[in-house]
Amino acid sequence: MKEYIDRAESALLHVYNRYQVVFDHGNGVRMYDTDGKEYLDFCAGIAVNALGYGDAELEKELIEALSDQVRKVCHTSNYYYNLPAIEASEKLTKASGLDRVFFTNSGAEAVEGLIKTARKYAFLKDGSTDHEIIAMEHSFHGRTMGALSVTGNPHYREAFEPMIGNIKFAKMNDIESVKALVNDKTCAILLETVQGEGGIYPAEESFLKELRSICDEKDILLMFDEIQCGMGRSGYLFAWQRFGIRPDVMATAKALGCGIPVGAFLMTQKVADASLVAGDHGTTYGGNPLACRAVSTVLDLFEKRDLLSHVREVGAYLEKKLDELAIANKNIVERRGVGLMQGLEFSVPVGDILKKCLDNGLILINAGPNIIRFVPPLVITEKDVDDMISILEASLS
Ligand SMILES: *Cc1c(COP(=O)(O)O)cnc(C)c1O
């Protein structure tokens, strides 16, 4: 692997301090590096590979569908219709209860779609261009300039100023901090239903409820970023469905294509009727037949295997095991999370623990310097949770 890593470091732009591993392939919920070493995967390519890898029965159906699509056609452009996009949009609107979908290539692009939708919606109401968006501190929405502008981590933004204007930051789960920022110029409130990169902070039901009623009262768009917490990770297809508090506009990506790069933003008919029209937005690749065949097949497989109930069961087991670990280890401050999106906050930085885990054959990542993040493939079993816990315990000691 050393030789591969040297080659990578001489050609790739160095914007990641990568773990010193070159992955070759996966099987089930395990990954293998180019030296043949096996790893239990509790990262899933950052909450992407929901169905596991290669030989898993579920993944096999996805591979067959994608192979079929590659043989037919990968790309047509949005000047024409294609059947996979039609099917994927029908399934996604049905599953979300939202009415209209626009496919993108990534999460950040889906967030750009939210921002443009909010601005256009407000522009059509009063013709002015000084509307404000309220986002949350510690949020993460992506690395493009618009998505970065609503990301509540000054460190990511600093060198790239100026951001797009009129963005304000409130505190997650602090409704007063939101109310203090709402005014006649507010066009949207944007948040992750469960904050991911910022440290695994779930939005509370009461907070979402109050946001919904502020937005209803003032005709402000409520926009959820479900890119990481969506697609089944919470035990519901979208994390807001736990509470039945529906957004006006929503972004999804990560597990949407289970490894095929695809995202989407969705909205209600009411918003669609009063925002983006032909000529306002577009993409070359977004919604192409290959990506949409992935989305369509992934949604079928979730349903076919009742993956959401599986996540609720194994998620509860993971919670219990992490809680036990938290009680036994004095360096663990708390466990937070929902379903198969969990975080363990430590009183110390976790970088060395993660490296030790990797040496011991367990893939885990952080969410901030002190928090270990658990976002495994959704198909993991209780046995996999037990295996993970024992490697983590050994690595901690
Ligand atoms: C990963 C992520 C994004 C950005 O998605 P990309 O595909 O990396 O552009 C946006 N929002 C959230 C909540 C994410 O977790």
mmCIF file of C-alpha atoms and ligand atoms in Angstrom:
data_model
loop_
_atom_site.group_PDB
_atom_site.id
_atom_site.type_symbol
_atom_site.label_atom_id
_atom_site.label_comp_id
_atom_site.label_asym_id
_atom_site.label_seq_id
_atom_site.Cartn_x
_atom_site.Cartn_y
_atom_site.Cartn_z
ATOM 1 C CA MET A 1 0.000 0.000 0.000
ATOM 2 C CA LYS A 2 2.903 2.292 0.774
ATOM 3 C CA GLU A 3 3.801 2.598 -2.901
ATOM 4 C CA TYR A 4 0.201 3.413 -3.898
ATOM 5 C CA ILE A 5 -0.007 6.053 -1.193
ATOM 6 C CA ASP A 6 3.225 7.691 -2.401
ATOM 7 C CA ARG A 7 1.791 7.846 -5.909
ATOM 8 C CA ALA A 8 -1.471 9.329 -4.614
ATOM 9 C CA GLU A 9 0.392 11.975 -2.659
ATOM 10 C CA SER A 10 2.387 13.011 -5.706
ATOM 11 C CA ALA A 11 -0.657 13.497 -7.983
ATOM 12 C CA LEU A 12 -3.810 14.237 -5.964
ATOM 13 C CA LEU A 13 -4.436 17.690 -4.554
ATOM 14 C CA HIS A 14 -3.702 17.464 -0.872
ATOM 15 C CA VAL A 15 -6.975 18.598 0.721
ATOM 16 C CA TYR A 16 -7.425 15.545 2.949
ATOM 17 C CA ASN A 17 -5.204 14.101 5.647
ATOM 18 C CA ARG A 18 -6.167 10.591 4.700
ATOM 19 C CA TYR A 19 -5.936 7.419 6.741
ATOM 20 C CA GLN A 20 -3.044 5.373 5.374
ATOM 21 C CA VAL A 21 -5.167 2.705 3.702
ATOM 22 C CA VAL A 22 -5.927 1.941 0.058
ATOM 23 C CA PHE A 23 -9.255 0.158 -0.198
ATOM 24 C CA ASP A 24 -9.732 -2.390 -2.922
ATOM 25 C CA HIS A 25 -13.173 -3.955 -2.542
ATOM 26 C CA GLY A 26 -15.988 -4.773 -0.162
ATOM 27 C CA ASN A 27 -18.013 -7.809 0.791
ATOM 28 C CA GLY A 28 -21.103 -7.636 2.984
ATOM 29 C CA VAL A 29 -20.267 -5.008 5.608
ATOM 30 C CA ARG A 30 -16.537 -5.589 5.366
ATOM 31 C CA MET A 31 -13.889 -3.828 3.299
ATOM 32 C CA TYR A 32 -10.530 -5.155 2.086
ATOM 33 C CA ASP A 33 -7.384 -3.131 1.415
ATOM 34 C CA THR A 34 -4.953 -3.789 -1.432
ATOM 35 C CA ASP A 35 -2.825 -5.918 0.909
ATOM 36 C CA GLY A 36 -5.841 -8.147 1.604
ATOM 37 C CA LYS A 37 -6.491 -7.015 5.189
ATOM 38 C CA GLU A 38 -10.150 -7.114 6.315
ATOM 39 C CA TYR A 39 -11.993 -4.242 8.030
ATOM 40 C CA LEU A 40 -15.445 -4.070 9.609
ATOM 41 C CA ASP A 41 -17.067 -0.962 8.131
ATOM 42 C CA PHE A 42 -18.927 1.411 10.457
ATOM 43 C CA CYS A 43 -18.403 4.396 8.156
ATOM 44 C CA ALA A 44 -20.054 3.230 4.915
ATOM 45 C CA GLY A 45 -18.158 5.800 2.866
ATOM 46 C CA ILE A 46 -19.668 8.496 5.141
ATOM 47 C CA ALA A 47 -23.244 7.235 5.389
ATOM 48 C CA VAL A 48 -23.427 6.341 1.697
ATOM 49 C CA ASN A 49 -23.160 2.572 1.267
ATOM 50 C CA ALA A 50 -26.426 1.710 3.014
ATOM 51 C CA LEU A 51 -26.721 -1.699 1.340
ATOM 52 C CA GLY A 52 -23.204 -2.898 2.073
ATOM 53 C CA TYR A 53 -20.916 -4.284 -0.597
ATOM 54 C CA GLY A 54 -20.492 -6.727 -3.400
ATOM 55 C CA ASP A 55 -21.695 -10.098 -2.308
ATOM 56 C CA ALA A 56 -24.503 -8.939 -0.026
ATOM 57 C CA GLU A 57 -27.761 -10.119 -1.534
ATOM 58 C CA LEU A 58 -29.270 -6.637 -1.633
ATOM 59 C CA GLU A 59 -26.284 -5.050 -3.272
ATOM 60 C CA LYS A 60 -26.263 -7.768 -5.924
ATOM 61 C CA GLU A 61 -29.629 -6.585 -7.248
ATOM 62 C CA LEU A 62 -28.327 -3.039 -7.420
ATOM 63 C CA ILE A 63 -25.247 -4.170 -9.337
ATOM 64 C CA GLU A 64 -27.430 -6.052 -11.813
ATOM 65 C CA ALA A 65 -29.706 -3.053 -12.368
ATOM 66 C CA LEU A 66 -26.723 -0.743 -12.858
ATOM 67 C CA SER A 67 -24.990 -3.168 -15.238
ATOM 68 C CA ASP A 68 -28.167 -3.347 -17.285
ATOM 69 C CA GLN A 69 -28.365 0.454 -17.386
ATOM 70 C CA VAL A 70 -24.689 0.879 -18.343
ATOM 71 C CA ARG A 71 -25.333 -1.438 -21.292
ATOM 72 C CA LYS A 72 -28.397 0.584 -22.350
ATOM 73 C CA VAL A 73 -27.306 4.203 -21.802
ATOM 74 C CA CYS A 74 -25.671 6.161 -18.959
ATOM 75 C CA HIS A 75 -26.497 9.662 -20.039
ATOM 76 C CA THR A 76 -28.943 11.473 -22.298
ATOM 77 C CA SER A 77 -29.061 15.140 -21.028
ATOM 78 C CA ASN A 78 -32.086 16.876 -19.588
ATOM 79 C CA TYR A 79 -33.240 18.045 -23.022
ATOM 80 C CA TYR A 80 -35.039 14.690 -23.175
ATOM 81 C CA TYR A 81 -36.948 12.431 -20.788
ATOM 82 C CA ASN A 82 -35.593 9.112 -19.572
ATOM 83 C CA LEU A 83 -37.438 6.252 -17.911
ATOM 84 C CA PRO A 84 -35.177 5.784 -14.848
ATOM 85 C CA ALA A 85 -35.623 9.481 -13.929
ATOM 86 C CA ILE A 86 -39.390 9.192 -14.291
ATOM 87 C CA GLU A 87 -39.479 6.114 -12.055
ATOM 88 C CA ALA A 88 -37.051 7.547 -9.499
ATOM 89 C CA SER A 89 -38.989 10.817 -9.231
ATOM 90 C CA GLU A 90 -42.299 8.988 -8.751
ATOM 91 C CA LYS A 91 -40.860 6.765 -6.030
ATOM 92 C CA LEU A 92 -39.116 9.615 -4.257
ATOM 93 C CA THR A 93 -42.143 11.911 -4.205
ATOM 94 C CA LYS A 94 -44.364 9.062 -3.020
ATOM 95 C CA ALA A 95 -41.951 8.085 -0.244
ATOM 96 C CA SER A 96 -41.417 11.655 0.959
ATOM 97 C CA GLY A 97 -44.924 13.066 0.512
ATOM 98 C CA LEU A 98 -43.335 16.002 -1.336
ATOM 99 C CA ASP A 99 -44.466 16.728 -4.876
ATOM 100 C CA ARG A 100 -41.574 17.745 -7.114
ATOM 101 C CA VAL A 101 -37.986 16.585 -7.435
ATOM 102 C CA PHE A 102 -34.841 17.914 -9.113
ATOM 103 C CA PHE A 103 -31.885 15.510 -9.322
ATOM 104 C CA THR A 104 -28.333 16.720 -8.693
ATOM 105 C CA ASN A 105 -24.912 15.054 -8.638
ATOM 106 C CA SER A 106 -24.054 15.732 -5.020
ATOM 107 C CA GLY A 107 -25.320 16.935 -1.682
ATOM 108 C CA ALA A 108 -23.817 20.396 -2.018
ATOM 109 C CA GLU A 109 -25.644 20.894 -5.314
ATOM 110 C CA ALA A 110 -28.916 19.872 -3.690
ATOM 111 C CA VAL A 111 -28.304 22.544 -1.042
ATOM 112 C CA GLU A 112 -27.637 25.093 -3.820
ATOM 113 C CA GLY A 113 -31.078 24.124 -5.091
ATOM 114 C CA LEU A 114 -32.630 24.889 -1.695
ATOM 115 C CA ILE A 115 -31.008 28.312 -1.612
ATOM 116 C CA LYS A 116 -32.091 29.198 -5.154
ATOM 117 C CA THR A 117 -35.627 27.961 -4.467
ATOM 118 C CA ALA A 118 -35.883 30.099 -1.322
ATOM 119 C CA ARG A 119 -34.552 33.200 -3.046
ATOM 120 C CA LYS A 120 -36.807 32.818 -6.078
ATOM 121 C CA TYR A 121 -39.873 32.148 -3.928
ATOM 122 C CA ALA A 122 -39.231 35.342 -1.961
ATOM 123 C CA PHE A 123 -38.323 37.364 -5.053
ATOM 124 C CA LEU A 124 -41.637 36.507 -6.707
ATOM 125 C CA LYS A 125 -43.498 37.797 -3.649
ATOM 126 C CA ASP A 126 -42.055 41.315 -3.457
ATOM 127 C CA GLY A 127 -39.484 41.730 -6.240
ATOM 128 C CA SER A 128 -36.698 42.508 -3.797
ATOM 129 C CA THR A 129 -33.359 40.716 -3.467
ATOM 130 C CA ASP A 130 -32.418 41.328 0.139
ATOM 131 C CA HIS A 131 -34.040 38.269 1.688
ATOM 132 C CA GLU A 132 -32.380 36.410 4.522
ATOM 133 C CA ILE A 133 -31.877 32.734 5.252
ATOM 134 C CA ILE A 134 -31.513 31.478 8.812
ATOM 135 C CA ALA A 135 -29.207 28.465 9.169
ATOM 136 C CA MET A 136 -27.824 26.787 12.318
ATOM 137 C CA GLU A 137 -24.509 26.981 14.125
ATOM 138 C CA HIS A 138 -22.398 23.807 13.784
ATOM 139 C CA SER A 139 -24.265 22.898 10.606
ATOM 140 C CA PHE A 140 -22.629 21.384 7.551
ATOM 141 C CA HIS A 141 -24.179 21.759 4.109
ATOM 142 C CA GLY A 142 -21.293 21.241 1.678
ATOM 143 C CA ARG A 143 -18.283 22.920 0.082
ATOM 144 C CA THR A 144 -19.637 24.924 -2.858
ATOM 145 C CA MET A 145 -19.905 28.673 -2.279
ATOM 146 C CA GLY A 146 -23.647 28.695 -1.593
ATOM 147 C CA ALA A 147 -23.608 25.592 0.598
ATOM 148 C CA LEU A 148 -20.546 26.928 2.408
ATOM 149 C CA SER A 149 -22.369 30.193 3.083
ATOM 150 C CA VAL A 150 -25.025 28.362 5.112
ATOM 151 C CA THR A 151 -22.486 26.116 6.868
ATOM 152 C CA GLY A 152 -22.230 27.167 10.509
ATOM 153 C CA ASN A 153 -18.537 26.549 10.959
ATOM 154 C CA PRO A 154 -16.462 29.734 10.478
ATOM 155 C CA HIS A 155 -13.287 27.674 10.032
ATOM 156 C CA TYR A 156 -14.581 26.215 6.730
ATOM 157 C CA ARG A 157 -15.642 29.649 5.446
ATOM 158 C CA GLU A 158 -12.879 31.999 6.526
ATOM 159 C CA ALA A 159 -10.435 31.837 3.612
ATOM 160 C CA PHE A 160 -13.198 31.911 1.021
ATOM 161 C CA GLU A 161 -15.018 35.088 2.003
ATOM 162 C CA PRO A 162 -17.059 36.853 0.848
ATOM 163 C CA MET A 163 -19.841 34.297 1.164
ATOM 164 C CA ILE A 164 -23.241 34.809 -0.454
ATOM 165 C CA GLY A 165 -24.957 37.478 1.632
ATOM 166 C CA ASN A 166 -27.818 37.636 4.094
ATOM 167 C CA ILE A 167 -27.249 34.408 5.973
ATOM 168 C CA LYS A 168 -27.758 34.372 9.746
ATOM 169 C CA PHE A 169 -26.998 31.620 12.230
ATOM 170 C CA ALA A 170 -29.240 30.512 15.081
ATOM 171 C CA LYS A 171 -28.665 27.808 17.692
ATOM 172 C CA MET A 172 -30.008 24.319 17.083
ATOM 173 C CA ASN A 173 -32.841 23.434 19.502
ATOM 174 C CA ASP A 174 -32.986 27.007 20.813
ATOM 175 C CA ILE A 175 -36.198 28.468 19.442
ATOM 176 C CA GLU A 176 -35.574 31.866 21.043
ATOM 177 C CA SER A 177 -32.324 32.199 19.074
ATOM 178 C CA VAL A 178 -34.343 31.643 15.900
ATOM 179 C CA LYS A 179 -37.130 34.038 16.860
ATOM 180 C CA ALA A 180 -34.533 36.734 17.555
ATOM 181 C CA LEU A 181 -33.404 36.531 13.911
ATOM 182 C CA VAL A 182 -36.768 36.247 12.146
ATOM 183 C CA ASN A 183 -37.931 39.449 10.445
ATOM 184 C CA ASP A 184 -39.829 40.543 7.329
ATOM 185 C CA LYS A 185 -36.825 39.673 5.164
ATOM 186 C CA THR A 186 -36.544 36.061 6.329
ATOM 187 C CA CYS A 187 -37.321 33.757 3.397
ATOM 188 C CA ALA A 188 -36.166 30.393 4.728
ATOM 189 C CA ILE A 189 -35.013 28.465 7.775
ATOM 190 C CA LEU A 190 -32.540 25.713 6.915
ATOM 191 C CA LEU A 191 -31.328 22.890 9.122
ATOM 192 C CA GLU A 192 -30.149 19.301 9.169
ATOM 193 C CA THR A 193 -32.829 17.209 10.874
ATOM 194 C CA VAL A 194 -29.928 15.494 12.626
ATOM 195 C CA GLN A 195 -26.660 17.439 12.415
ATOM 196 C CA GLY A 196 -23.911 15.167 11.085
ATOM 197 C CA GLU A 197 -20.424 16.669 10.625
ATOM 198 C CA GLY A 198 -21.073 19.167 13.406
ATOM 199 C CA GLY A 199 -21.215 16.399 16.034
ATOM 200 C CA ILE A 200 -24.432 14.304 15.738
ATOM 201 C CA TYR A 201 -27.006 16.645 17.258
ATOM 202 C CA PRO A 202 -30.629 15.610 16.568
ATOM 203 C CA ALA A 203 -33.191 18.401 16.217
ATOM 204 C CA GLU A 204 -35.785 18.010 18.951
ATOM 205 C CA GLU A 205 -39.426 17.421 18.055
ATOM 206 C CA SER A 206 -40.572 20.526 19.936
ATOM 207 C CA PHE A 207 -37.990 22.669 18.093
ATOM 208 C CA LEU A 208 -39.119 21.403 14.693
ATOM 209 C CA LYS A 209 -42.753 21.917 15.648
ATOM 210 C CA GLU A 210 -42.131 25.523 16.610
ATOM 211 C CA LEU A 211 -40.096 26.159 13.451
ATOM 212 C CA ARG A 212 -42.981 24.725 11.427
ATOM 213 C CA SER A 213 -45.464 27.065 13.033
ATOM 214 C CA ILE A 214 -43.232 30.158 12.650
ATOM 215 C CA CYS A 215 -42.784 29.278 8.977
ATOM 216 C CA ASP A 216 -46.522 28.722 8.458
ATOM 217 C CA GLU A 217 -47.405 31.956 10.158
ATOM 218 C CA LYS A 218 -44.944 34.110 8.180
ATOM 219 C CA ASP A 219 -44.822 32.226 4.860
ATOM 220 C CA ILE A 220 -41.166 31.307 5.402
ATOM 221 C CA LEU A 221 -39.862 28.128 3.765
ATOM 222 C CA LEU A 222 -38.832 25.368 6.162
ATOM 223 C CA MET A 223 -35.930 23.536 4.511
ATOM 224 C CA PHE A 224 -34.433 20.293 5.839
ATOM 225 C CA ASP A 225 -31.034 18.985 4.829
ATOM 226 C CA GLU A 226 -31.563 15.203 4.980
ATOM 227 C CA ILE A 227 -28.377 14.435 3.086
ATOM 228 C CA GLN A 228 -26.763 12.452 5.903
ATOM 229 C CA CYS A 229 -29.631 11.630 8.280
ATOM 230 C CA GLY A 230 -32.081 10.677 5.523
ATOM 231 C CA MET A 231 -32.441 7.542 3.397
ATOM 232 C CA GLY A 232 -33.357 5.237 6.244
ATOM 233 C CA ARG A 233 -30.575 6.030 8.699
ATOM 234 C CA SER A 234 -32.992 7.181 11.420
ATOM 235 C CA GLY A 235 -35.271 4.167 11.020
ATOM 236 C CA TYR A 236 -37.572 6.305 8.864
ATOM 237 C CA LEU A 237 -36.861 7.036 5.217
ATOM 238 C CA PHE A 238 -36.398 10.703 6.136
ATOM 239 C CA ALA A 239 -35.601 11.712 9.693
ATOM 240 C CA TRP A 240 -38.416 14.299 9.853
ATOM 241 C CA GLN A 241 -40.919 11.497 9.277
ATOM 242 C CA ARG A 242 -40.258 10.371 12.871
ATOM 243 C CA PHE A 243 -42.292 13.382 13.961
ATOM 244 C CA GLY A 244 -44.436 13.954 10.877
ATOM 245 C CA ILE A 245 -43.193 17.544 10.638
ATOM 246 C CA ARG A 246 -42.932 18.087 6.916
ATOM 247 C CA PRO A 247 -40.533 20.595 5.351
ATOM 248 C CA ASP A 248 -41.482 22.754 2.353
ATOM 249 C CA VAL A 249 -38.216 21.922 0.636
ATOM 250 C CA MET A 250 -35.733 19.125 1.338
ATOM 251 C CA ALA A 251 -32.281 18.031 0.208
ATOM 252 C CA THR A 252 -31.142 14.408 0.015
ATOM 253 C CA ALA A 253 -27.983 12.697 -1.314
ATOM 254 C CA LYS A 254 -25.368 10.369 0.288
ATOM 255 C CA ALA A 255 -27.201 6.987 0.512
ATOM 256 C CA LEU A 256 -29.675 7.985 -2.219
ATOM 257 C CA GLY A 257 -27.630 6.149 -4.860
ATOM 258 C CA CYS A 258 -25.667 3.897 -2.478
ATOM 259 C CA GLY A 259 -22.384 4.840 -4.145
ATOM 260 C CA ILE A 260 -23.521 6.160 -7.508
ATOM 261 C CA PRO A 261 -23.102 9.956 -7.126
ATOM 262 C CA VAL A 262 -26.585 11.465 -6.938
ATOM 263 C CA GLY A 263 -28.535 13.956 -4.855
ATOM 264 C CA ALA A 264 -31.900 15.627 -5.120
ATOM 265 C CA PHE A 265 -33.963 18.461 -3.805
ATOM 266 C CA LEU A 266 -37.698 18.159 -3.385
ATOM 267 C CA MET A 267 -40.495 20.593 -2.679
ATOM 268 C CA THR A 268 -44.227 20.848 -2.218
ATOM 269 C CA GLN A 269 -46.468 21.726 -5.150
ATOM 270 C CA LYS A 270 -47.174 25.073 -3.484
ATOM 271 C CA VAL A 271 -43.482 26.000 -3.529
ATOM 272 C CA ALA A 272 -42.965 24.583 -7.024
ATOM 273 C CA ASP A 273 -45.824 26.748 -8.305
ATOM 274 C CA ALA A 274 -44.207 29.861 -6.878
ATOM 275 C CA SER A 275 -40.451 29.434 -7.424
ATOM 276 C CA LEU A 276 -38.229 27.861 -10.065
ATOM 277 C CA VAL A 277 -39.478 27.787 -13.663
ATOM 278 C CA ALA A 278 -37.974 26.694 -16.994
ATOM 279 C CA GLY A 279 -34.636 28.418 -17.465
ATOM 280 C CA ASP A 280 -34.043 29.053 -13.742
ATOM 281 C CA HIS A 281 -31.984 25.982 -12.961
ATOM 282 C CA GLY A 282 -30.287 23.102 -14.719
ATOM 283 C CA THR A 283 -27.511 20.515 -14.771
ATOM 284 C CA THR A 284 -25.801 18.399 -17.409
ATOM 285 C CA TYR A 285 -25.396 15.190 -15.446
ATOM 286 C CA GLY A 286 -28.086 15.559 -12.787
ATOM 287 C CA GLY A 287 -30.904 13.030 -13.151
ATOM 288 C CA ASN A 288 -29.125 10.947 -15.761
ATOM 289 C CA PRO A 289 -30.371 7.409 -16.424
ATOM 290 C CA LEU A 290 -27.525 5.692 -14.553
ATOM 291 C CA ALA A 291 -27.893 7.771 -11.385
ATOM 292 C CA CYS A 292 -31.678 7.516 -11.445
ATOM 293 C CA ARG A 293 -31.630 3.774 -12.035
ATOM 294 C CA ALA A 294 -29.579 3.603 -8.823
ATOM 295 C CA VAL A 295 -32.109 5.740 -6.919
ATOM 296 C CA SER A 296 -35.045 3.775 -8.236
ATOM 297 C CA THR A 297 -33.467 0.412 -7.391
ATOM 298 C CA VAL A 298 -32.273 1.550 -3.958
ATOM 299 C CA LEU A 299 -35.794 2.678 -3.029
ATOM 300 C CA ASP A 300 -37.222 -0.649 -4.228
ATOM 301 C CA LEU A 301 -34.678 -2.601 -2.201
ATOM 302 C CA PHE A 302 -35.337 -0.593 0.967
ATOM 303 C CA GLU A 303 -38.988 -1.520 0.691
ATOM 304 C CA LYS A 304 -38.532 -5.093 -0.464
ATOM 305 C CA ARG A 305 -36.327 -5.947 2.527
ATOM 306 C CA ASP A 306 -38.184 -3.782 5.045
ATOM 307 C CA LEU A 307 -34.895 -2.068 5.819
ATOM 308 C CA LEU A 308 -36.516 0.650 7.952
ATOM 309 C CA SER A 309 -37.759 -1.817 10.599
ATOM 310 C CA HIS A 310 -34.360 -3.482 10.491
ATOM 311 C CA VAL A 311 -32.679 -0.115 11.204
ATOM 312 C CA ARG A 312 -35.036 0.550 14.122
ATOM 313 C CA GLU A 313 -34.164 -2.829 15.666
ATOM 314 C CA VAL A 314 -30.429 -2.890 15.125
ATOM 315 C CA GLY A 315 -30.245 0.868 15.829
ATOM 316 C CA ALA A 316 -31.792 0.291 19.269
ATOM 317 C CA TYR A 317 -29.241 -2.451 19.882
ATOM 318 C CA LEU A 318 -26.356 -0.171 18.833
ATOM 319 C CA GLU A 319 -27.689 2.550 21.163
ATOM 320 C CA LYS A 320 -27.813 0.115 24.075
ATOM 321 C CA LYS A 321 -24.273 -1.136 23.439
ATOM 322 C CA LEU A 322 -22.878 2.401 23.102
ATOM 323 C CA ASP A 323 -24.677 3.464 26.285
ATOM 324 C CA GLU A 324 -23.062 0.553 28.134
ATOM 325 C CA LEU A 325 -19.668 1.574 26.776
ATOM 326 C CA ALA A 326 -20.282 5.196 27.787
ATOM 327 C CA ILE A 327 -21.074 4.144 31.371
ATOM 328 C CA ALA A 328 -17.971 1.944 31.591
ATOM 329 C CA ASN A 329 -15.529 4.504 30.142
ATOM 330 C CA LYS A 330 -14.804 7.678 32.090
ATOM 331 C CA ASN A 331 -13.546 9.505 28.975
ATOM 332 C CA ILE A 332 -16.930 9.246 27.255
ATOM 333 C CA VAL A 333 -19.128 12.282 27.915
ATOM 334 C CA GLU A 334 -22.314 11.130 26.194
ATOM 335 C CA ARG A 335 -23.947 9.225 23.381
ATOM 336 C CA ARG A 336 -26.215 11.061 20.955
ATOM 337 C CA GLY A 337 -28.039 10.054 17.831
ATOM 338 C CA VAL A 338 -30.910 8.339 16.137
ATOM 339 C CA GLY A 339 -31.047 4.814 14.692
ATOM 340 C CA LEU A 340 -27.855 4.022 12.802
ATOM 341 C CA MET A 341 -26.527 7.578 13.058
ATOM 342 C CA GLN A 342 -24.810 7.747 16.429
ATOM 343 C CA GLY A 343 -22.046 9.727 18.058
ATOM 344 C CA LEU A 344 -19.943 9.163 21.168
ATOM 345 C CA GLU A 345 -18.554 12.373 22.599
ATOM 346 C CA PHE A 346 -15.239 12.014 24.445
ATOM 347 C CA SER A 347 -13.552 14.440 26.816
ATOM 348 C CA VAL A 348 -10.396 14.010 24.719
ATOM 349 C CA PRO A 349 -9.592 14.152 20.976
ATOM 350 C CA VAL A 350 -10.461 10.865 19.250
ATOM 351 C CA GLY A 351 -7.957 10.932 16.348
ATOM 352 C CA ASP A 352 -5.602 8.379 17.894
ATOM 353 C CA ILE A 353 -8.481 6.098 18.890
ATOM 354 C CA LEU A 354 -9.715 6.069 15.285
ATOM 355 C CA LYS A 355 -6.241 5.210 13.985
ATOM 356 C CA LYS A 356 -5.970 2.396 16.519
ATOM 357 C CA CYS A 357 -9.392 1.068 15.456
ATOM 358 C CA LEU A 358 -8.276 1.062 11.838
ATOM 359 C CA ASP A 359 -5.097 -0.851 12.759
ATOM 360 C CA ASN A 360 -7.384 -3.321 14.530
ATOM 361 C CA GLY A 361 -9.629 -3.722 11.484
ATOM 362 C CA LEU A 362 -12.497 -1.357 12.254
ATOM 363 C CA ILE A 363 -13.437 1.648 10.109
ATOM 364 C CA LEU A 364 -14.822 4.524 12.161
ATOM 365 C CA ILE A 365 -14.744 8.272 11.567
ATOM 366 C CA ASN A 366 -15.121 11.369 13.696
ATOM 367 C CA ALA A 367 -17.625 14.236 13.653
ATOM 368 C CA GLY A 368 -15.564 17.037 15.165
ATOM 369 C CA PRO A 369 -12.347 16.502 17.142
ATOM 370 C CA ASN A 370 -13.902 14.759 20.185
ATOM 371 C CA ILE A 371 -16.722 12.740 18.689
ATOM 372 C CA ILE A 372 -16.666 9.275 17.164
ATOM 373 C CA ARG A 373 -19.352 8.833 14.536
ATOM 374 C CA PHE A 374 -21.147 5.562 13.777
ATOM 375 C CA VAL A 375 -22.842 5.511 10.350
ATOM 376 C CA PRO A 376 -22.564 1.864 9.238
ATOM 377 C CA PRO A 377 -24.273 0.205 6.285
ATOM 378 C CA LEU A 378 -27.960 -0.145 7.223
ATOM 379 C CA VAL A 379 -27.785 -3.904 6.685
ATOM 380 C CA ILE A 380 -25.518 -4.573 9.699
ATOM 381 C CA THR A 381 -26.622 -7.209 12.208
ATOM 382 C CA GLU A 382 -26.420 -7.302 16.007
ATOM 383 C CA LYS A 383 -23.424 -9.615 15.611
ATOM 384 C CA ASP A 384 -21.645 -6.887 13.608
ATOM 385 C CA VAL A 385 -22.437 -4.423 16.412
ATOM 386 C CA ASP A 386 -20.914 -6.853 18.944
ATOM 387 C CA ASP A 387 -17.810 -7.263 16.763
ATOM 388 C CA MET A 388 -17.491 -3.492 16.453
ATOM 389 C CA ILE A 389 -17.830 -2.962 20.202
ATOM 390 C CA SER A 390 -15.155 -5.508 21.016
ATOM 391 C CA ILE A 391 -12.646 -3.963 18.572
ATOM 392 C CA LEU A 392 -13.485 -0.482 19.863
ATOM 393 C CA GLU A 393 -13.062 -1.619 23.492
ATOM 394 C CA ALA A 394 -9.703 -3.207 22.692
ATOM 395 C CA SER A 395 -8.614 -0.043 20.873
ATOM 396 C CA LEU A 396 -9.695 2.168 23.790
ATOM 397 C CA SER A 397 -7.791 0.143 26.316
HETATM 398 C C1 LIG B 1 -22.271 15.369 3.132
HETATM 399 C C2 LIG B 1 -23.232 16.433 3.399
HETATM 400 C C3 LIG B 1 -23.443 17.490 2.492
HETATM 401 C C4 LIG B 1 -22.630 17.672 1.245
HETATM 402 O O1 LIG B 1 -22.789 16.627 0.356
HETATM 403 P P1 LIG B 1 -21.671 16.406 -0.811
HETATM 404 O O2 LIG B 1 -22.225 15.260 -1.599
HETATM 405 O O3 LIG B 1 -20.375 16.106 -0.124
HETATM 406 O O4 LIG B 1 -21.609 17.656 -1.590
HETATM 407 C C5 LIG B 1 -24.427 18.404 2.797
HETATM 408 N N1 LIG B 1 -25.170 18.306 3.925
HETATM 409 C C6 LIG B 1 -24.980 17.313 4.805
HETATM 410 C C7 LIG B 1 -25.840 17.240 6.015
HETATM 411 C C8 LIG B 1 -24.003 16.353 4.592
HETATM 412 O O5 LIG B 1 -23.803 15.383 5.489
#
